[in-house]
XYZ file of C-alpha atoms in Angstrom:
441
model
C -0.178 -0.281 -0.058
C 1.628 3.584 -1.031
C 1.233 6.222 0.512
C -1.655 8.098 -1.750
C -3.509 4.563 -1.081
C -3.219 5.502 2.786
C -4.336 8.931 2.318
C -7.614 8.326 0.750
C -8.288 5.766 3.597
C -7.484 8.274 6.403
C -9.869 10.590 4.450
C -12.738 7.975 4.155
C -12.441 7.507 7.948
C -11.976 10.967 9.087
C -14.634 12.972 6.716
C -17.850 11.101 8.696
C -15.958 11.755 11.907
C -15.476 15.433 11.292
C -19.351 16.149 10.017
C -20.556 14.124 13.159
C -18.428 16.101 15.831
C -19.991 19.157 14.164
C -23.475 18.152 14.552
C -22.638 17.466 18.166
C -20.931 21.035 18.398
C -23.645 22.847 17.058
C -26.588 21.260 19.127
C -24.381 22.254 22.239
C -24.415 25.780 21.263
C -27.661 25.890 20.369
C -29.730 24.013 23.203
C -27.198 24.681 26.051
C -29.116 26.465 28.902
C -27.853 29.760 30.775
C -26.755 29.364 34.474
C -27.644 31.364 37.323
C -25.655 32.407 40.248
C -27.085 29.941 42.551
C -26.318 27.276 40.039
C -29.811 26.391 38.895
C -30.683 26.050 35.167
C -32.821 28.807 33.241
C -34.392 28.832 30.159
C -34.789 32.352 30.047
C -35.645 35.167 32.853
C -37.722 37.981 32.678
C -38.728 40.195 35.185
C -42.390 41.283 35.860
C -43.173 44.600 37.954
C -45.164 43.575 40.821
C -48.154 45.882 41.758
C -46.742 46.670 45.094
C -43.769 49.004 43.407
C -46.889 50.918 42.003
C -47.019 54.173 44.052
C -50.772 55.754 44.417
C -50.521 58.939 45.786
C -54.449 61.061 46.827
C -54.098 63.974 48.221
C -57.333 65.580 49.306
C -55.942 69.650 50.080
C -59.092 71.483 50.347
C -60.251 74.294 48.490
C -57.255 76.015 46.461
C -56.846 79.787 47.055
C -58.036 80.698 43.882
C -61.356 78.883 44.170
C -61.508 80.454 47.857
C -61.476 83.838 46.519
C -64.514 83.333 44.193
C -66.578 83.741 47.526
C -63.759 85.898 49.565
C -65.113 88.817 51.779
C -63.122 91.909 51.090
C -64.841 93.889 54.132
C -63.804 90.849 56.430
C -60.255 91.067 55.250
C -60.304 94.948 55.780
C -61.090 93.887 59.432
C -58.475 91.394 59.547
C -56.325 94.131 58.218
C -56.115 96.204 61.435
C -53.537 93.565 62.564
C -51.083 94.474 59.708
C -51.942 97.932 60.411
C -49.008 98.792 62.925
C -46.381 97.945 59.897
C -48.208 98.268 56.755
C -50.596 101.028 54.940
C -52.298 100.509 51.737
C -51.397 103.849 50.374
C -48.692 104.468 47.559
C -45.066 105.351 48.282
C -45.758 105.271 52.296
C -43.694 102.735 53.862
C -43.707 102.205 57.388
C -42.176 99.379 59.315
C -42.874 97.133 56.220
C -43.283 98.235 52.556
C -46.672 100.035 51.531
C -49.193 97.333 50.336
C -50.515 99.571 47.616
C -50.993 97.498 44.237
C -49.083 94.477 46.246
C -51.013 91.824 44.164
C -49.542 91.183 41.153
C -46.581 93.137 42.317
C -42.692 92.018 41.777
C -41.324 90.717 45.155
C -38.942 92.866 47.062
C -40.340 95.549 44.271
C -40.371 98.915 46.652
C -38.169 101.442 45.768
C -36.507 102.662 48.823
C -37.345 99.955 51.267
C -34.481 97.522 52.656
C -35.846 94.254 52.159
C -34.520 90.713 53.838
C -32.042 89.117 51.856
C -34.589 86.139 50.863
C -37.465 88.508 49.731
C -34.658 90.382 47.879
C -33.497 87.053 46.079
C -36.765 86.128 45.524
C -37.217 89.247 43.493
C -34.157 88.724 41.422
C -35.623 85.513 40.261
C -38.539 87.443 38.795
C -41.300 86.236 41.093
C -44.256 88.152 41.752
C -46.848 88.505 44.513
C -49.270 86.290 42.416
C -52.451 84.579 44.599
C -50.197 81.074 45.857
C -47.143 83.598 46.733
C -49.859 86.221 48.955
C -51.157 82.857 50.379
C -48.311 81.070 51.470
C -46.126 83.901 52.882
C -49.500 84.968 54.765
C -49.866 81.420 56.284
C -46.649 80.907 57.236
C -44.122 84.165 56.447
C -40.961 82.438 58.367
C -41.779 78.710 56.728
C -42.156 80.728 52.841
C -39.157 82.781 53.304
C -36.822 81.679 55.878
C -35.303 84.593 57.348
C -37.568 87.307 56.865
C -37.651 90.477 58.868
C -41.464 89.905 58.890
C -42.436 89.115 62.958
C -45.799 88.218 62.135
C -46.976 84.310 63.217
C -49.071 83.772 60.166
C -52.903 83.299 59.790
C -54.136 80.032 59.950
C -57.643 80.033 57.926
C -57.564 79.663 54.415
C -60.617 81.734 54.029
C -59.130 84.807 56.206
C -56.381 84.815 53.855
C -58.563 84.889 50.853
C -60.595 87.568 52.355
C -57.163 89.543 53.049
C -55.996 89.075 49.384
C -59.233 90.264 48.447
C -59.269 93.219 50.535
C -55.554 94.226 49.071
C -57.094 94.226 45.819
C -59.770 96.326 46.101
C -58.177 98.696 48.281
C -55.846 99.251 45.654
C -58.899 99.921 43.025
C -58.820 96.468 41.449
C -61.689 93.750 41.347
C -61.497 90.682 42.429
C -63.566 88.895 39.732
C -60.601 90.429 37.266
C -57.771 88.772 39.555
C -59.490 85.699 39.351
C -59.881 85.434 35.847
C -56.069 86.277 35.521
C -55.030 83.909 37.977
C -57.161 81.125 37.163
C -54.798 78.093 37.138
C -55.463 75.087 34.926
C -57.872 72.427 36.730
C -56.195 69.094 37.127
C -58.814 66.075 37.098
C -59.429 64.564 40.915
C -57.815 61.207 41.184
C -60.362 58.126 41.781
C -58.417 55.734 44.317
C -60.384 52.622 43.390
C -59.899 53.581 39.483
C -55.805 54.289 40.207
C -55.713 50.861 41.939
C -57.701 49.054 39.184
C -55.515 50.894 36.308
C -52.513 49.435 38.104
C -53.240 46.096 38.388
C -54.058 45.932 34.646
C -50.764 47.355 33.850
C -49.053 44.866 35.796
C -51.381 42.124 34.174
C -50.384 43.918 30.699
C -46.543 43.897 30.876
C -46.832 40.601 32.125
C -48.581 39.344 29.602
C -46.126 41.011 27.323
C -43.273 39.368 28.795
C -44.942 35.900 28.656
C -45.322 36.568 24.549
C -42.047 38.234 24.234
C -40.635 34.527 25.988
C -43.035 32.576 24.002
C -41.935 34.628 20.793
C -38.150 34.148 21.602
C -38.552 30.485 22.458
C -40.203 29.800 19.081
C -37.377 31.860 17.075
C -34.720 29.787 19.170
C -36.539 26.627 18.385
C -36.785 27.511 14.689
C -33.451 28.595 14.650
C -32.047 25.179 16.333
C -34.158 23.260 13.736
C -32.429 24.925 10.642
C -29.019 24.309 12.328
C -29.873 20.650 12.874
C -30.944 20.541 9.176
C -28.055 21.994 7.775
C -25.550 20.065 10.107
C -27.316 16.888 9.140
C -27.038 17.861 5.133
C -23.395 18.784 5.475
C -22.807 15.549 6.809
C -24.484 13.754 4.443
C -22.539 15.425 2.184
C -19.339 14.657 3.645
C -20.515 10.764 3.862
C -21.589 10.536 0.457
C -18.088 12.294 -0.624
C -16.306 9.447 1.521
C -18.062 6.540 -0.155
C -17.096 8.026 -3.567
C -13.649 8.379 -2.505
C -13.547 4.943 -1.147
C -15.080 3.195 -4.426
C -12.188 4.608 -6.309
C -9.827 2.571 -3.619
C -8.202 -0.459 -4.423
C -9.605 -3.990 -3.341
C -7.324 -4.323 -0.316
C -8.182 -0.308 0.587
C -12.086 -1.482 0.538
C -11.573 -4.535 2.884
C -9.869 -2.244 5.046
C -12.359 0.402 4.499
C -15.239 -2.039 5.267
C -13.925 -3.026 8.726
C -13.462 0.556 9.810
C -16.899 1.864 7.994
C -18.626 -0.756 10.592
C -17.250 0.371 13.442
C -17.758 4.146 12.342
C -21.006 3.606 11.604
C -22.087 1.881 15.011
C -20.351 5.168 16.644
C -21.950 7.695 14.392
C -25.613 5.985 15.062
C -24.679 6.373 18.966
C -23.971 10.081 18.520
C -26.886 10.791 16.143
C -29.183 9.475 19.106
C -27.276 11.202 21.471
C -27.770 14.022 19.187
C -31.055 13.916 18.968
C -31.791 12.931 22.551
C -30.018 16.040 23.654
C -32.172 18.181 21.049
C -35.387 16.756 22.647
C -34.258 17.719 26.574
C -33.510 20.729 25.342
C -37.022 21.690 23.777
C -39.103 20.068 26.958
C -36.487 22.706 28.914
C -37.881 25.545 26.964
C -41.410 24.215 27.097
C -41.092 23.962 31.185
C -39.775 27.085 31.133
C -42.217 29.292 29.454
C -45.020 27.220 31.359
C -43.168 28.152 34.756
C -43.069 31.726 33.411
C -46.742 31.969 32.413
C -47.733 29.977 35.854
C -45.544 32.676 38.108
C -46.820 35.691 36.034
C -50.657 34.326 36.833
C -49.887 33.849 40.476
C -47.807 37.311 40.869
C -51.051 38.891 39.412
C -53.548 37.041 41.262
C -51.298 37.833 44.294
C -50.602 41.479 43.547
C -54.696 41.836 42.803
C -55.866 40.338 46.512
C -53.067 42.500 48.341
C -54.326 45.424 47.070
C -58.036 44.755 47.456
C -56.736 43.862 51.167
C -55.018 47.325 51.935
C -58.044 49.157 50.529
C -60.578 47.589 52.568
C -58.059 47.724 56.039
C -57.687 51.573 55.360
C -61.152 51.970 54.678
C -61.864 50.399 57.947
C -59.191 51.953 59.564
C -60.925 55.535 58.468
C -64.321 54.847 59.378
C -63.137 53.667 63.229
C -61.105 56.788 63.399
C -64.100 58.578 62.277
C -66.656 56.994 64.970
C -64.018 57.199 67.443
C -63.670 60.794 67.048
C -67.436 61.339 67.104
C -67.816 59.147 70.235
C -65.564 61.400 72.064
C -67.372 64.505 71.641
C -70.116 65.413 74.524
C -73.798 65.795 72.798
C -73.864 69.746 72.691
C -70.383 69.669 70.485
C -71.388 67.084 68.284
C -72.925 69.908 65.437
C -70.167 72.535 66.582
C -69.230 74.585 63.587
C -65.583 76.399 63.924
C -66.816 79.043 60.952
C -69.868 79.817 62.851
C -67.738 80.084 65.936
C -65.478 82.757 64.375
C -68.023 85.230 64.595
C -68.654 84.784 67.912
C -65.392 85.104 68.415
C -65.319 88.678 67.503
C -66.862 89.267 71.219
C -63.170 88.206 72.915
C -61.012 90.112 70.527
C -61.059 92.981 72.916
C -59.207 91.103 75.619
C -57.873 88.066 74.177
C -55.647 86.733 71.059
C -54.906 83.651 69.388
C -51.215 83.858 69.429
C -48.893 81.688 71.490
C -47.444 83.661 74.344
C -49.257 87.105 73.675
C -51.291 88.441 76.533
C -53.905 91.236 76.507
C -55.971 92.294 79.330
C -56.800 88.404 79.356
C -54.240 85.760 78.637
C -53.640 83.987 75.383
C -56.115 81.798 74.159
C -53.794 79.621 71.930
C -54.373 75.863 72.186
C -56.431 76.546 75.170
C -58.605 73.505 74.429
C -57.303 70.681 76.562
C -54.418 72.584 78.174
C -54.233 72.940 82.161
C -56.268 75.723 83.565
C -54.667 78.964 84.400
C -51.235 77.879 82.810
C -50.357 80.503 80.381
C -47.153 81.701 81.694
C -46.625 85.505 82.289
C -50.171 86.463 82.980
C -51.429 87.004 86.475
C -54.685 84.861 87.265
C -57.258 85.511 89.728
C -57.345 83.316 92.836
C -60.479 81.751 91.449
C -58.936 80.494 88.819
C -55.537 79.971 89.961
C -56.855 77.700 92.572
C -59.135 75.437 89.706
C -57.302 72.180 88.976
C -57.748 69.906 86.070
C -57.619 71.006 82.033
C -60.005 73.031 80.162
C -62.463 70.322 78.969
C -65.452 70.773 76.356
C -67.572 70.950 79.552
C -65.366 73.271 81.656
C -65.183 75.602 79.196
C -69.116 75.346 78.345
C -69.673 75.977 81.944
C -67.217 79.064 82.320
C -68.427 80.728 78.870
C -72.247 80.343 80.420
C -71.430 82.374 83.387
C -67.704 83.080 84.389
C -68.460 84.346 87.875
C -70.929 81.677 88.588
C -68.286 79.036 87.764
C -65.151 80.791 89.308
C -66.387 83.022 92.110
C -63.913 86.117 91.973
C -63.030 85.663 88.344
C -61.433 88.818 86.966
C -63.153 88.505 83.891
C -66.134 90.970 83.173
C -67.977 89.210 80.482
C -71.311 88.183 81.737
C -71.412 84.659 79.740
C -73.107 83.331 76.623
C -76.368 82.095 77.143
C -77.240 80.080 73.973
C -75.555 76.768 74.011
C -74.860 76.093 70.568
C -73.061 79.719 70.724
C -70.619 78.084 73.359
C -70.002 74.920 71.279
C -69.199 77.211 68.248
C -66.556 79.248 70.104
C -65.002 75.948 71.421
C -64.631 74.411 68.243
C -63.386 77.912 66.650
C -60.479 77.791 69.390
C -59.594 74.246 68.980
C -59.517 74.484 64.998
C -57.095 77.685 65.404
C -54.678 75.948 67.440
C -54.119 72.927 64.877
């Protein structure tokens, strides 16, 4: 046997072997599963957003300053302005302790020539900000919070309706019309948020995202299966062509070479069959793994959606029960005569008391400050000299004790310095107690 014949025999043996190795290699690349960090095989991993990650914030802040201006009372604003008269006037160019407030509504912040503003208000002015309804409302409510470092010593006006009345007065006192100002300032209304609808929409979004993820996995799995099938077909065709070429080469060999090739071919055929069977089993296992992974993803997504929907429903039910319990508890805590009390009506009754009392913490006049009086200890305001009648009283100003004192001060506390004869109407007493409590909040 010469070298040429030996080469032909070697080619006949190696060609089918190489073809089968290529088929096996292609199958491993296509069907090899990915490995996660915890050493568990996974065909495909997706992320499904949980309904717990949806954040729904519903805030009921009450009517806006623009809505309150529609029913504002400039006359009440003028009455309220008396507290501001010590530092401000509504006359053009007349600065006092504070700048003049003529035409202040709509004016640039820090815009009065010749007046030395605090650094914070001067900075607001350089930013191009103006005294619009929102700015005035925020400043009047809490000057030191809205403009930290302001020279304004006023503690603020807590009632939003009073702030609206004050702004309306400043508009009319400067020769303007509140209706025109409302039109110019009217903000774009935003639709209210329905909690149930928002929760339902969030759940629908989670379901939709899970469905899209499942569809994407299914589609990609189908593409992978199709690509695998094509790769196997191509590899089989290449192996077949190589086998045919090898057979043609073997036919050209001499009888001696044919005998050797025949014995060798039998062994290779058996090995090739085993490798083909192994490749087929690997392909079947990979297909089963993909199918199982898809089913697991679908089942997991459905369970996650059901759990999220149940948790949202339970949370909504618990919140409703808690709110109802709080309302019922608050209602049970009030005595009968306070059940229908109105702080707004109490504000009108309060006008009788303003000659001697104020609702500012630590500020005493003829009488002690009534800030946070409801629930506070009797005769507890520091710096005020009480009569022996009140100084000797123990306990706190409860609804009942305030009601009795307001009905007849001299009868409830004989020897009191209070000159007020009392309020005979129980509804008036309840309303003013509700007003005092509301103003301290």
